[in-house]
PDB file of C-alpha atoms in Angstrom:
ATOM      1  CA  UNK X   1      21.798 -14.388  -4.199  1.00  0.00           C
ATOM      2  CA  UNK X   2      19.667 -13.561  -7.176  1.00  0.00           C
ATOM      3  CA  UNK X   3      17.331 -10.648  -7.134  1.00  0.00           C
ATOM      4  CA  UNK X   4      13.558 -11.165  -6.934  1.00  0.00           C
ATOM      5  CA  UNK X   5      11.037  -8.994  -8.631  1.00  0.00           C
ATOM      6  CA  UNK X   6       8.107  -7.376  -6.512  1.00  0.00           C
ATOM      7  CA  UNK X   7       5.707  -9.389  -8.279  1.00  0.00           C
ATOM      8  CA  UNK X   8       7.513 -12.644  -7.864  1.00  0.00           C
ATOM      9  CA  UNK X   9       8.027 -11.810  -3.979  1.00  0.00           C
ATOM     10  CA  UNK X  10       4.256 -11.704  -3.678  1.00  0.00           C
ATOM     11  CA  UNK X  11       3.664 -14.679  -5.476  1.00  0.00           C
ATOM     12  CA  UNK X  12       6.310 -16.560  -3.316  1.00  0.00           C
ATOM     13  CA  UNK X  13       4.670 -15.364  -0.157  1.00  0.00           C
ATOM     14  CA  UNK X  14       0.990 -16.499  -1.644  1.00  0.00           C
ATOM     15  CA  UNK X  15       2.730 -19.954  -2.753  1.00  0.00           C
ATOM     16  CA  UNK X  16       4.275 -20.444   0.865  1.00  0.00           C
ATOM     17  CA  UNK X  17       1.336 -19.654   2.674  1.00  0.00           C
ATOM     18  CA  UNK X  18      -0.789 -21.961   0.503  1.00  0.00           C
ATOM     19  CA  UNK X  19       1.545 -24.892   1.137  1.00  0.00           C
ATOM     20  CA  UNK X  20       1.640 -24.034   4.955  1.00  0.00           C
ATOM     21  CA  UNK X  21      -2.101 -23.776   5.232  1.00  0.00           C
ATOM     22  CA  UNK X  22      -4.526 -25.573   3.153  1.00  0.00           C
ATOM     23  CA  UNK X  23      -7.198 -23.146   4.433  1.00  0.00           C
ATOM     24  CA  UNK X  24      -5.680 -20.288   2.192  1.00  0.00           C
ATOM     25  CA  UNK X  25      -7.281 -19.980  -1.295  1.00  0.00           C
ATOM     26  CA  UNK X  26      -7.141 -17.367  -4.101  1.00  0.00           C
ATOM     27  CA  UNK X  27     -10.196 -15.968  -6.116  1.00  0.00           C
ATOM     28  CA  UNK X  28     -10.625 -13.261  -8.663  1.00  0.00           C
ATOM     29  CA  UNK X  29     -10.629 -12.645 -12.405  1.00  0.00           C
ATOM     30  CA  UNK X  30      -7.906 -14.538 -14.448  1.00  0.00           C
ATOM     31  CA  UNK X  31      -6.070 -15.668 -11.346  1.00  0.00           C
ATOM     32  CA  UNK X  32      -6.063 -19.305 -12.274  1.00  0.00           C
ATOM     33  CA  UNK X  33      -5.193 -20.327 -16.026  1.00  0.00           C
ATOM     34  CA  UNK X  34      -3.767 -16.845 -16.833  1.00  0.00           C
ATOM     35  CA  UNK X  35      -1.835 -16.576 -13.630  1.00  0.00           C
ATOM     36  CA  UNK X  36      -3.160 -13.070 -12.813  1.00  0.00           C
ATOM     37  CA  UNK X  37      -3.186  -9.846 -14.520  1.00  0.00           C
ATOM     38  CA  UNK X  38       0.387  -9.201 -13.365  1.00  0.00           C
ATOM     39  CA  UNK X  39       1.259 -12.750 -12.921  1.00  0.00           C
ATOM     40  CA  UNK X  40       1.163 -12.618  -9.186  1.00  0.00           C
ATOM     41  CA  UNK X  41      -0.616 -16.088  -9.255  1.00  0.00           C
ATOM     42  CA  UNK X  42       1.183 -17.565 -12.093  1.00  0.00           C
ATOM     43  CA  UNK X  43       1.482 -21.280 -11.867  1.00  0.00           C
ATOM     44  CA  UNK X  44      -0.484 -21.552  -8.626  1.00  0.00           C
ATOM     45  CA  UNK X  45      -3.453 -23.117 -10.553  1.00  0.00           C
ATOM     46  CA  UNK X  46      -1.383 -25.990 -11.763  1.00  0.00           C
ATOM     47  CA  UNK X  47      -0.137 -26.593  -8.342  1.00  0.00           C
ATOM     48  CA  UNK X  48      -3.202 -26.276  -6.034  1.00  0.00           C
ATOM     49  CA  UNK X  49      -6.100 -26.867  -8.299  1.00  0.00           C
ATOM     50  CA  UNK X  50      -9.273 -24.927  -9.293  1.00  0.00           C
ATOM     51  CA  UNK X  51     -10.813 -25.251  -5.788  1.00  0.00           C
ATOM     52  CA  UNK X  52      -8.138 -23.212  -4.341  1.00  0.00           C
ATOM     53  CA  UNK X  53      -7.264 -21.049  -7.323  1.00  0.00           C
ATOM     54  CA  UNK X  54     -10.854 -19.865  -8.373  1.00  0.00           C
ATOM     55  CA  UNK X  55     -11.253 -18.213 -11.723  1.00  0.00           C
ATOM     56  CA  UNK X  56     -14.483 -15.948 -11.271  1.00  0.00           C
ATOM     57  CA  UNK X  57     -16.872 -14.039 -13.481  1.00  0.00           C
ATOM     58  CA  UNK X  58     -16.227 -10.287 -13.871  1.00  0.00           C
ATOM     59  CA  UNK X  59     -18.568  -9.542 -10.978  1.00  0.00           C
ATOM     60  CA  UNK X  60     -16.392  -8.010  -8.129  1.00  0.00           C
ATOM     61  CA  UNK X  61     -19.410  -7.616  -5.792  1.00  0.00           C
ATOM     62  CA  UNK X  62     -20.012 -11.323  -6.054  1.00  0.00           C
ATOM     63  CA  UNK X  63     -16.774 -12.923  -5.509  1.00  0.00           C
ATOM     64  CA  UNK X  64     -15.880 -10.546  -2.736  1.00  0.00           C
ATOM     65  CA  UNK X  65     -18.891 -11.320  -1.069  1.00  0.00           C
ATOM     66  CA  UNK X  66     -18.131 -15.120  -1.549  1.00  0.00           C
ATOM     67  CA  UNK X  67     -14.906 -14.349   0.146  1.00  0.00           C
ATOM     68  CA  UNK X  68     -16.589 -13.054   3.033  1.00  0.00           C
ATOM     69  CA  UNK X  69     -18.767 -16.233   3.323  1.00  0.00           C
ATOM     70  CA  UNK X  70     -15.817 -18.522   2.880  1.00  0.00           C
ATOM     71  CA  UNK X  71     -13.937 -16.539   5.657  1.00  0.00           C
ATOM     72  CA  UNK X  72     -16.894 -17.047   8.030  1.00  0.00           C
ATOM     73  CA  UNK X  73     -16.820 -20.919   7.377  1.00  0.00           C
ATOM     74  CA  UNK X  74     -13.045 -21.002   8.188  1.00  0.00           C
ATOM     75  CA  UNK X  75     -11.057 -20.330   5.081  1.00  0.00           C
ATOM     76  CA  UNK X  76      -8.489 -17.832   4.296  1.00  0.00           C
ATOM     77  CA  UNK X  77      -9.274 -16.215   1.116  1.00  0.00           C
ATOM     78  CA  UNK X  78      -7.233 -13.684  -1.040  1.00  0.00           C
ATOM     79  CA  UNK X  79      -9.123 -11.626  -3.444  1.00  0.00           C
ATOM     80  CA  UNK X  80      -7.431 -10.079  -6.428  1.00  0.00           C
ATOM     81  CA  UNK X  81      -9.175  -7.191  -7.833  1.00  0.00           C
ATOM     82  CA  UNK X  82      -7.255  -7.324 -11.031  1.00  0.00           C
ATOM     83  CA  UNK X  83      -7.486  -3.344 -10.732  1.00  0.00           C
ATOM     84  CA  UNK X  84      -8.098  -1.730  -7.371  1.00  0.00           C
ATOM     85  CA  UNK X  85     -10.335   0.664  -9.202  1.00  0.00           C
ATOM     86  CA  UNK X  86     -12.794  -2.096  -9.965  1.00  0.00           C
ATOM     87  CA  UNK X  87     -13.124  -3.006  -6.414  1.00  0.00           C
ATOM     88  CA  UNK X  88     -15.335   0.057  -5.813  1.00  0.00           C
ATOM     89  CA  UNK X  89     -17.987  -2.329  -7.229  1.00  0.00           C
ATOM     90  CA  UNK X  90     -17.410  -4.370  -3.947  1.00  0.00           C
ATOM     91  CA  UNK X  91     -17.513  -1.523  -1.654  1.00  0.00           C
ATOM     92  CA  UNK X  92     -20.586  -2.669   0.320  1.00  0.00           C
ATOM     93  CA  UNK X  93     -18.918  -6.165   0.592  1.00  0.00           C
ATOM     94  CA  UNK X  94     -15.745  -4.793   1.952  1.00  0.00           C
ATOM     95  CA  UNK X  95     -17.307  -1.953   4.335  1.00  0.00           C
ATOM     96  CA  UNK X  96     -20.560  -3.366   5.502  1.00  0.00           C
ATOM     97  CA  UNK X  97     -19.649  -7.131   5.463  1.00  0.00           C
ATOM     98  CA  UNK X  98     -15.755  -7.659   5.947  1.00  0.00           C
ATOM     99  CA  UNK X  99     -15.383  -4.701   8.205  1.00  0.00           C
ATOM    100  CA  UNK X 100     -18.528  -5.260  10.253  1.00  0.00           C
ATOM    101  CA  UNK X 101     -19.094  -8.869  10.768  1.00  0.00           C
ATOM    102  CA  UNK X 102     -16.655  -9.675  13.367  1.00  0.00           C
ATOM    103  CA  UNK X 103     -18.404  -6.866  15.580  1.00  0.00           C
ATOM    104  CA  UNK X 104     -21.870  -7.444  14.656  1.00  0.00           C
ATOM    105  CA  UNK X 105     -21.495 -11.182  15.126  1.00  0.00           C
ATOM    106  CA  UNK X 106     -20.381 -10.544  18.788  1.00  0.00           C
ATOM    107  CA  UNK X 107     -17.093 -11.989  17.837  1.00  0.00           C
ATOM    108  CA  UNK X 108     -18.650 -15.271  16.537  1.00  0.00           C
ATOM    109  CA  UNK X 109     -16.753 -14.807  13.281  1.00  0.00           C
ATOM    110  CA  UNK X 110     -13.658 -13.763  12.151  1.00  0.00           C
ATOM    111  CA  UNK X 111     -13.109 -12.510   8.560  1.00  0.00           C
ATOM    112  CA  UNK X 112      -9.373 -13.446   7.821  1.00  0.00           C
ATOM    113  CA  UNK X 113      -9.413 -12.096   4.185  1.00  0.00           C
ATOM    114  CA  UNK X 114      -6.858 -10.286   2.072  1.00  0.00           C
ATOM    115  CA  UNK X 115      -7.988  -8.170  -0.693  1.00  0.00           C
ATOM    116  CA  UNK X 116      -5.180  -7.135  -2.934  1.00  0.00           C
ATOM    117  CA  UNK X 117      -4.284  -5.854  -6.392  1.00  0.00           C
ATOM    118  CA  UNK X 118      -2.625  -3.133  -8.299  1.00  0.00           C
ATOM    119  CA  UNK X 119      -3.482   0.594  -7.937  1.00  0.00           C
ATOM    120  CA  UNK X 120      -1.821   4.037  -8.395  1.00  0.00           C
ATOM    121  CA  UNK X 121      -1.056   6.057 -11.419  1.00  0.00           C
ATOM    122  CA  UNK X 122       0.254   3.817 -13.996  1.00  0.00           C
ATOM    123  CA  UNK X 123       1.905   4.874 -17.417  1.00  0.00           C
ATOM    124  CA  UNK X 124      -0.923   6.262 -19.492  1.00  0.00           C
ATOM    125  CA  UNK X 125      -3.491   3.758 -18.265  1.00  0.00           C
ATOM    126  CA  UNK X 126      -6.321   6.422 -18.169  1.00  0.00           C
ATOM    127  CA  UNK X 127      -8.419   7.662 -15.280  1.00  0.00           C
ATOM    128  CA  UNK X 128     -10.381   4.582 -14.383  1.00  0.00           C
ATOM    129  CA  UNK X 129      -7.359   2.508 -14.087  1.00  0.00           C
ATOM    130  CA  UNK X 130      -4.991   5.040 -12.492  1.00  0.00           C
ATOM    131  CA  UNK X 131      -6.989   5.608  -9.211  1.00  0.00           C
ATOM    132  CA  UNK X 132      -5.626   5.742  -5.531  1.00  0.00           C
ATOM    133  CA  UNK X 133      -8.272   4.258  -3.427  1.00  0.00           C
ATOM    134  CA  UNK X 134      -6.691   4.040  -0.247  1.00  0.00           C
ATOM    135  CA  UNK X 135      -8.355   7.175   1.350  1.00  0.00           C
ATOM    136  CA  UNK X 136     -11.749   5.776  -0.001  1.00  0.00           C
ATOM    137  CA  UNK X 137     -11.588   2.902   2.437  1.00  0.00           C
ATOM    138  CA  UNK X 138      -9.605   4.730   5.111  1.00  0.00           C
ATOM    139  CA  UNK X 139     -12.669   5.523   7.018  1.00  0.00           C
ATOM    140  CA  UNK X 140     -14.145   1.948   6.994  1.00  0.00           C
ATOM    141  CA  UNK X 141     -14.208   0.474  10.481  1.00  0.00           C
ATOM    142  CA  UNK X 142     -12.694  -3.210  11.122  1.00  0.00           C
ATOM    143  CA  UNK X 143     -10.129  -3.289   8.350  1.00  0.00           C
ATOM    144  CA  UNK X 144      -6.457  -2.769   8.057  1.00  0.00           C
ATOM    145  CA  UNK X 145      -4.773  -1.152   5.225  1.00  0.00           C
ATOM    146  CA  UNK X 146      -0.954  -1.536   4.103  1.00  0.00           C
ATOM    147  CA  UNK X 147       0.714  -0.624   1.175  1.00  0.00           C
ATOM    148  CA  UNK X 148       4.048  -2.287   0.028  1.00  0.00           C
ATOM    149  CA  UNK X 149       6.918  -0.575  -1.577  1.00  0.00           C
ATOM    150  CA  UNK X 150       9.840  -3.003  -1.899  1.00  0.00           C
ATOM    151  CA  UNK X 151       9.971  -6.650  -3.033  1.00  0.00           C
ATOM    152  CA  UNK X 152      11.173  -7.207   0.731  1.00  0.00           C
ATOM    153  CA  UNK X 153       8.423  -5.833   2.387  1.00  0.00           C
ATOM    154  CA  UNK X 154       5.867  -7.032  -0.010  1.00  0.00           C
ATOM    155  CA  UNK X 155       6.748 -10.649   0.671  1.00  0.00           C
ATOM    156  CA  UNK X 156       6.819 -10.033   4.499  1.00  0.00           C
ATOM    157  CA  UNK X 157       3.678  -8.221   4.525  1.00  0.00           C
ATOM    158  CA  UNK X 158       1.611 -10.512   2.402  1.00  0.00           C
ATOM    159  CA  UNK X 159       2.564 -13.365   4.596  1.00  0.00           C
ATOM    160  CA  UNK X 160       1.501 -11.420   7.781  1.00  0.00           C
ATOM    161  CA  UNK X 161      -1.696 -10.236   6.039  1.00  0.00           C
ATOM    162  CA  UNK X 162      -2.637 -13.849   5.044  1.00  0.00           C
ATOM    163  CA  UNK X 163      -2.183 -14.954   8.824  1.00  0.00           C
ATOM    164  CA  UNK X 164      -4.085 -12.296  10.403  1.00  0.00           C
ATOM    165  CA  UNK X 165      -7.520 -12.762  11.277  1.00  0.00           C
ATOM    166  CA  UNK X 166      -8.822  -9.435  10.249  1.00  0.00           C
ATOM    167  CA  UNK X 167      -9.546  -8.181   6.609  1.00  0.00           C
ATOM    168  CA  UNK X 168      -6.622  -6.524   5.200  1.00  0.00           C
ATOM    169  CA  UNK X 169      -6.641  -4.324   2.159  1.00  0.00           C
ATOM    170  CA  UNK X 170      -3.197  -4.767   0.499  1.00  0.00           C
ATOM    171  CA  UNK X 171      -2.457  -2.042  -2.088  1.00  0.00           C
ATOM    172  CA  UNK X 172       0.394  -2.750  -4.525  1.00  0.00           C
ATOM    173  CA  UNK X 173       1.593   0.012  -7.102  1.00  0.00           C
ATOM    174  CA  UNK X 174       1.315  -0.997 -10.826  1.00  0.00           C
ATOM    175  CA  UNK X 175       4.662   0.569 -11.466  1.00  0.00           C
ATOM    176  CA  UNK X 176       6.577  -1.256  -8.700  1.00  0.00           C
ATOM    177  CA  UNK X 177       5.730  -4.769  -9.971  1.00  0.00           C
ATOM    178  CA  UNK X 178       9.128  -5.147 -11.992  1.00  0.00           C
ATOM    179  CA  UNK X 179      11.201  -3.670  -8.845  1.00  0.00           C
ATOM    180  CA  UNK X 180      14.002  -6.054  -7.970  1.00  0.00           C
ATOM    181  CA  UNK X 181      16.026  -6.607  -4.890  1.00  0.00           C
ATOM    182  CA  UNK X 182      17.539  -9.441  -2.905  1.00  0.00           C
ATOM    183  CA  UNK X 183      15.264 -10.943  -0.446  1.00  0.00           C
ATOM    184  CA  UNK X 184      16.153 -11.921   3.059  1.00  0.00           C
ATOM    185  CA  UNK X 185      16.970 -15.602   3.337  1.00  0.00           C
ATOM    186  CA  UNK X 186      14.541 -17.902   5.419  1.00  0.00           C
ATOM    187  CA  UNK X 187      11.158 -17.420   6.747  1.00  0.00           C
ATOM    188  CA  UNK X 188      10.209 -13.610   7.700  1.00  0.00           C
ATOM    189  CA  UNK X 189       7.021 -11.395   8.196  1.00  0.00           C
ATOM    190  CA  UNK X 190       6.651  -7.571   8.641  1.00  0.00           C
ATOM    191  CA  UNK X 191       4.446  -6.081  11.091  1.00  0.00           C
ATOM    192  CA  UNK X 192       0.992  -4.859   9.669  1.00  0.00           C
ATOM    193  CA  UNK X 193       1.091  -2.030  12.088  1.00  0.00           C
ATOM    194  CA  UNK X 194       4.703  -0.772  11.831  1.00  0.00           C
ATOM    195  CA  UNK X 195       6.393   2.057   9.774  1.00  0.00           C
ATOM    196  CA  UNK X 196       9.789   1.575   8.521  1.00  0.00           C
ATOM    197  CA  UNK X 197      12.649   3.931   8.917  1.00  0.00           C
ATOM    198  CA  UNK X 198      14.386   4.182   5.619  1.00  0.00           C
ATOM    199  CA  UNK X 199      16.820   6.981   6.391  1.00  0.00           C
ATOM    200  CA  UNK X 200      17.546   8.775   9.758  1.00  0.00           C
ATOM    201  CA  UNK X 201      17.898  12.291   9.656  1.00  0.00           C
ATOM    202  CA  UNK X 202      17.763  15.628  11.887  1.00  0.00           C
ATOM    203  CA  UNK X 203      16.319  18.342   9.571  1.00  0.00           C
ATOM    204  CA  UNK X 204      12.920  17.318   8.352  1.00  0.00           C
ATOM    205  CA  UNK X 205      10.684  14.126   8.512  1.00  0.00           C
ATOM    206  CA  UNK X 206       9.423  12.986   5.204  1.00  0.00           C
ATOM    207  CA  UNK X 207       6.407  10.687   5.580  1.00  0.00           C
ATOM    208  CA  UNK X 208       5.670   8.639   2.321  1.00  0.00           C
ATOM    209  CA  UNK X 209       4.253   5.267   1.100  1.00  0.00           C
ATOM    210  CA  UNK X 210       4.168   3.023  -1.992  1.00  0.00           C
ATOM    211  CA  UNK X 211       5.796   4.428  -5.134  1.00  0.00           C
ATOM    212  CA  UNK X 212       6.476   7.708  -3.555  1.00  0.00           C
ATOM    213  CA  UNK X 213       8.996   6.223  -1.158  1.00  0.00           C
ATOM    214  CA  UNK X 214      11.232   5.937  -4.334  1.00  0.00           C
ATOM    215  CA  UNK X 215      10.468   9.632  -5.384  1.00  0.00           C
ATOM    216  CA  UNK X 216      11.551  10.654  -1.965  1.00  0.00           C
ATOM    217  CA  UNK X 217      14.705   8.621  -2.049  1.00  0.00           C
ATOM    218  CA  UNK X 218      15.439  10.524  -5.342  1.00  0.00           C
ATOM    219  CA  UNK X 219      14.952  13.621  -3.516  1.00  0.00           C
ATOM    220  CA  UNK X 220      16.887  12.804  -0.439  1.00  0.00           C
ATOM    221  CA  UNK X 221      19.870  12.065  -2.689  1.00  0.00           C
ATOM    222  CA  UNK X 222      19.790  15.262  -4.069  1.00  0.00           C
ATOM    223  CA  UNK X 223      19.291  17.085  -0.582  1.00  0.00           C
ATOM    224  CA  UNK X 224      22.098  15.157   1.123  1.00  0.00           C
ATOM    225  CA  UNK X 225      24.332  16.400  -1.650  1.00  0.00           C
ATOM    226  CA  UNK X 226      23.270  19.748  -0.970  1.00  0.00           C
ATOM    227  CA  UNK X 227      24.071  19.419   2.812  1.00  0.00           C
ATOM    228  CA  UNK X 228      20.471  18.825   4.252  1.00  0.00           C
ATOM    229  CA  UNK X 229      19.859  15.870   6.520  1.00  0.00           C
ATOM    230  CA  UNK X 230      16.370  14.647   5.954  1.00  0.00           C
ATOM    231  CA  UNK X 231      14.824  11.577   7.614  1.00  0.00           C
ATOM    232  CA  UNK X 232      12.631   9.409   5.498  1.00  0.00           C
ATOM    233  CA  UNK X 233       9.863   6.954   7.066  1.00  0.00           C
ATOM    234  CA  UNK X 234       7.715   4.569   4.807  1.00  0.00           C
ATOM    235  CA  UNK X 235       4.337   4.383   6.514  1.00  0.00           C
ATOM    236  CA  UNK X 236       3.594   1.195   5.230  1.00  0.00           C
ATOM    237  CA  UNK X 237       0.625   0.608   7.519  1.00  0.00           C
ATOM    238  CA  UNK X 238      -2.112   3.292   6.462  1.00  0.00           C
ATOM    239  CA  UNK X 239      -4.499   1.958   9.017  1.00  0.00           C
ATOM    240  CA  UNK X 240      -3.418   1.885  11.765  1.00  0.00           C
ATOM    241  CA  UNK X 241      -0.802   4.754  11.410  1.00  0.00           C
ATOM    242  CA  UNK X 242       2.389   3.945  13.393  1.00  0.00           C
ATOM    243  CA  UNK X 243       1.979   7.362  15.442  1.00  0.00           C
ATOM    244  CA  UNK X 244       4.791   6.231  17.857  1.00  0.00           C
ATOM    245  CA  UNK X 245       7.327   6.240  15.058  1.00  0.00           C
ATOM    246  CA  UNK X 246       5.966   9.513  13.738  1.00  0.00           C
ATOM    247  CA  UNK X 247       5.963  11.136  16.950  1.00  0.00           C
ATOM    248  CA  UNK X 248       9.547  10.195  17.817  1.00  0.00           C
ATOM    249  CA  UNK X 249      10.824  11.519  14.306  1.00  0.00           C
ATOM    250  CA  UNK X 250       8.880  14.787  14.519  1.00  0.00           C
ATOM    251  CA  UNK X 251      10.218  15.272  18.337  1.00  0.00           C
ATOM    252  CA  UNK X 252      13.770  15.079  16.462  1.00  0.00           C
ATOM    253  CA  UNK X 253      13.213  16.903  13.360  1.00  0.00           C
ATOM    254  CA  UNK X 254      10.647  19.549  14.359  1.00  0.00           C
ATOM    255  CA  UNK X 255       9.256  19.596  10.660  1.00  0.00           C
ATOM    256  CA  UNK X 256       7.365  17.215   8.746  1.00  0.00           C
ATOM    257  CA  UNK X 257       6.443  16.709   4.927  1.00  0.00           C
ATOM    258  CA  UNK X 258       3.949  14.141   3.855  1.00  0.00           C
ATOM    259  CA  UNK X 259       4.482  12.894   0.275  1.00  0.00           C
ATOM    260  CA  UNK X 260       1.597  10.936  -1.209  1.00  0.00           C
ATOM    261  CA  UNK X 261       0.042   9.853  -4.740  1.00  0.00           C
ATOM    262  CA  UNK X 262      -3.382  10.126  -3.049  1.00  0.00           C
ATOM    263  CA  UNK X 263      -5.531  13.197  -4.013  1.00  0.00           C
ATOM    264  CA  UNK X 264      -5.100  16.243  -1.616  1.00  0.00           C
ATOM    265  CA  UNK X 265      -8.851  16.564  -0.496  1.00  0.00           C
ATOM    266  CA  UNK X 266      -9.699  14.026   2.118  1.00  0.00           C
ATOM    267  CA  UNK X 267      -6.501  11.801   1.535  1.00  0.00           C
ATOM    268  CA  UNK X 268      -4.031  10.116   3.607  1.00  0.00           C
ATOM    269  CA  UNK X 269      -1.906  13.365   4.058  1.00  0.00           C
ATOM    270  CA  UNK X 270      -4.922  15.147   5.382  1.00  0.00           C
ATOM    271  CA  UNK X 271      -5.839  12.507   8.248  1.00  0.00           C
ATOM    272  CA  UNK X 272      -2.021  12.504   8.978  1.00  0.00           C
ATOM    273  CA  UNK X 273      -1.849  16.305   9.424  1.00  0.00           C
ATOM    274  CA  UNK X 274      -4.939  16.135  11.574  1.00  0.00           C
ATOM    275  CA  UNK X 275      -3.271  13.628  13.762  1.00  0.00           C
ATOM    276  CA  UNK X 276       0.053  15.289  13.673  1.00  0.00           C
ATOM    277  CA  UNK X 277      -1.362  18.477  14.808  1.00  0.00           C
ATOM    278  CA  UNK X 278      -3.409  16.978  17.526  1.00  0.00           C
ATOM    279  CA  UNK X 279      -0.557  14.976  18.899  1.00  0.00           C
ATOM    280  CA  UNK X 280       2.659  16.732  17.870  1.00  0.00           C
ATOM    281  CA  UNK X 281       1.781  20.458  17.985  1.00  0.00           C
ATOM    282  CA  UNK X 282       4.307  21.540  20.500  1.00  0.00           C
ATOM    283  CA  UNK X 283       7.116  19.928  18.838  1.00  0.00           C
ATOM    284  CA  UNK X 284       6.453  21.577  15.278  1.00  0.00           C
ATOM    285  CA  UNK X 285       8.682  24.484  14.318  1.00  0.00           C
ATOM    286  CA  UNK X 286       6.613  25.133  11.202  1.00  0.00           C
ATOM    287  CA  UNK X 287       3.224  24.037   9.774  1.00  0.00           C
ATOM    288  CA  UNK X 288       3.127  20.385   8.311  1.00  0.00           C
ATOM    289  CA  UNK X 289       3.035  20.210   4.606  1.00  0.00           C
ATOM    290  CA  UNK X 290       1.298  17.754   2.300  1.00  0.00           C
ATOM    291  CA  UNK X 291       2.638  17.130  -1.249  1.00  0.00           C
ATOM    292  CA  UNK X 292      -0.526  15.251  -3.003  1.00  0.00           C
ATOM    293  CA  UNK X 293      -1.756  14.576  -6.396  1.00  0.00           C
ATOM    294  CA  UNK X 294      -3.970  17.029  -7.922  1.00  0.00           C
ATOM    295  CA  UNK X 295      -7.848  16.679  -7.544  1.00  0.00           C
ATOM    296  CA  UNK X 296      -8.590  15.639 -11.045  1.00  0.00           C
ATOM    297  CA  UNK X 297      -9.201  12.475 -12.963  1.00  0.00           C
ATOM    298  CA  UNK X 298      -5.639  11.076 -14.022  1.00  0.00           C
ATOM    299  CA  UNK X 299      -5.268  12.203 -17.651  1.00  0.00           C
ATOM    300  CA  UNK X 300      -4.303   9.734 -20.319  1.00  0.00           C
ATOM    301  CA  UNK X 301      -1.643  12.126 -21.961  1.00  0.00           C
ATOM    302  CA  UNK X 302       1.695  11.133 -20.372  1.00  0.00           C
ATOM    303  CA  UNK X 303       2.986  14.768 -19.897  1.00  0.00           C
ATOM    304  CA  UNK X 304      -0.158  15.900 -18.229  1.00  0.00           C
ATOM    305  CA  UNK X 305      -0.170  12.622 -16.129  1.00  0.00           C
ATOM    306  CA  UNK X 306       3.075  13.392 -14.708  1.00  0.00           C
ATOM    307  CA  UNK X 307       1.973  16.917 -13.860  1.00  0.00           C
ATOM    308  CA  UNK X 308      -0.780  15.603 -11.631  1.00  0.00           C
ATOM    309  CA  UNK X 309       1.426  13.651  -9.347  1.00  0.00           C
ATOM    310  CA  UNK X 310       4.392  14.845  -7.022  1.00  0.00           C
ATOM    311  CA  UNK X 311       7.889  14.640  -8.670  1.00  0.00           C
ATOM    312  CA  UNK X 312      11.167  14.506  -6.754  1.00  0.00           C
ATOM    313  CA  UNK X 313      12.319  18.105  -7.655  1.00  0.00           C
ATOM    314  CA  UNK X 314       9.101  19.319  -5.942  1.00  0.00           C
ATOM    315  CA  UNK X 315      10.129  17.567  -2.810  1.00  0.00           C
ATOM    316  CA  UNK X 316      13.527  18.979  -2.906  1.00  0.00           C
ATOM    317  CA  UNK X 317      12.169  22.678  -3.260  1.00  0.00           C
ATOM    318  CA  UNK X 318       9.725  22.007  -0.620  1.00  0.00           C
ATOM    319  CA  UNK X 319      12.242  20.901   1.984  1.00  0.00           C
ATOM    320  CA  UNK X 320      14.706  23.799   0.993  1.00  0.00           C
ATOM    321  CA  UNK X 321      11.999  26.296   1.722  1.00  0.00           C
ATOM    322  CA  UNK X 322      10.842  24.505   4.854  1.00  0.00           C
ATOM    323  CA  UNK X 323      14.260  24.188   6.437  1.00  0.00           C
ATOM    324  CA  UNK X 324      15.310  27.599   5.833  1.00  0.00           C
ATOM    325  CA  UNK X 325      12.542  29.148   7.841  1.00  0.00           C
TER     326      UNK X 325
END
């Protein structure tokens, strides 16, 4: 069976859901004629027409607000942000409208909306195009947040997100679009609230998501060769966290390292450490450790850019020091 690139896995999911449900539509900058900035909506305009694949002006607040109204009237819009950093312009629509309307309407409206697009640190894309916004939205009530990391979970998560009756922020990493693998045959979806056990082990729990999954896998390979036995969990769901899976793992390993591309201050790792300390304190044999990006705008210079984010050798060194305690 041929392998599928991650961006094509996302495209397959959207195509299949648009064919399955006429209420599903796509809107955003260049999603139609151009096929999306990373070709996730390629050819969908020709297949479904301009009313279901809508090219919008460069006005994130406007078309995100339009998506909220469309969802209130029964449609299931998918909003592409072109770059997740641009969606800061639509923060009000996502937080005050998407997140709140089901509650403030007394349940009279559901907001089945997916907000998706590329984020993370690219290769010399500059500070404004290399933002990690998951922590910005993490405190917003009423939304779910997921981050795909492989073609397989990208497709399954996208299909589940489109079918969900709540707003879902769907984070894709700009450097993973050309990752390829064979997809499972037939229809499948992934749970939006479950972590994925990537590798079982007994020495230390590695918690990660998005592109850092692959940095962790590179580190795990080295650690196994050195005689260590790490457990690797891809969080996938950033809101809510799959705390049951996390607690089970820590009860076995008694040590935890969080590896993220998010900034350290107020990041995903910070929230995880708070929850782990509250819920797993008696199981810990050492303080939890978070390996996070530095709290600076991402430099354009390639070498400096690499220095701002966690690399596999840093994960290896951290585990070595932690397990030796």
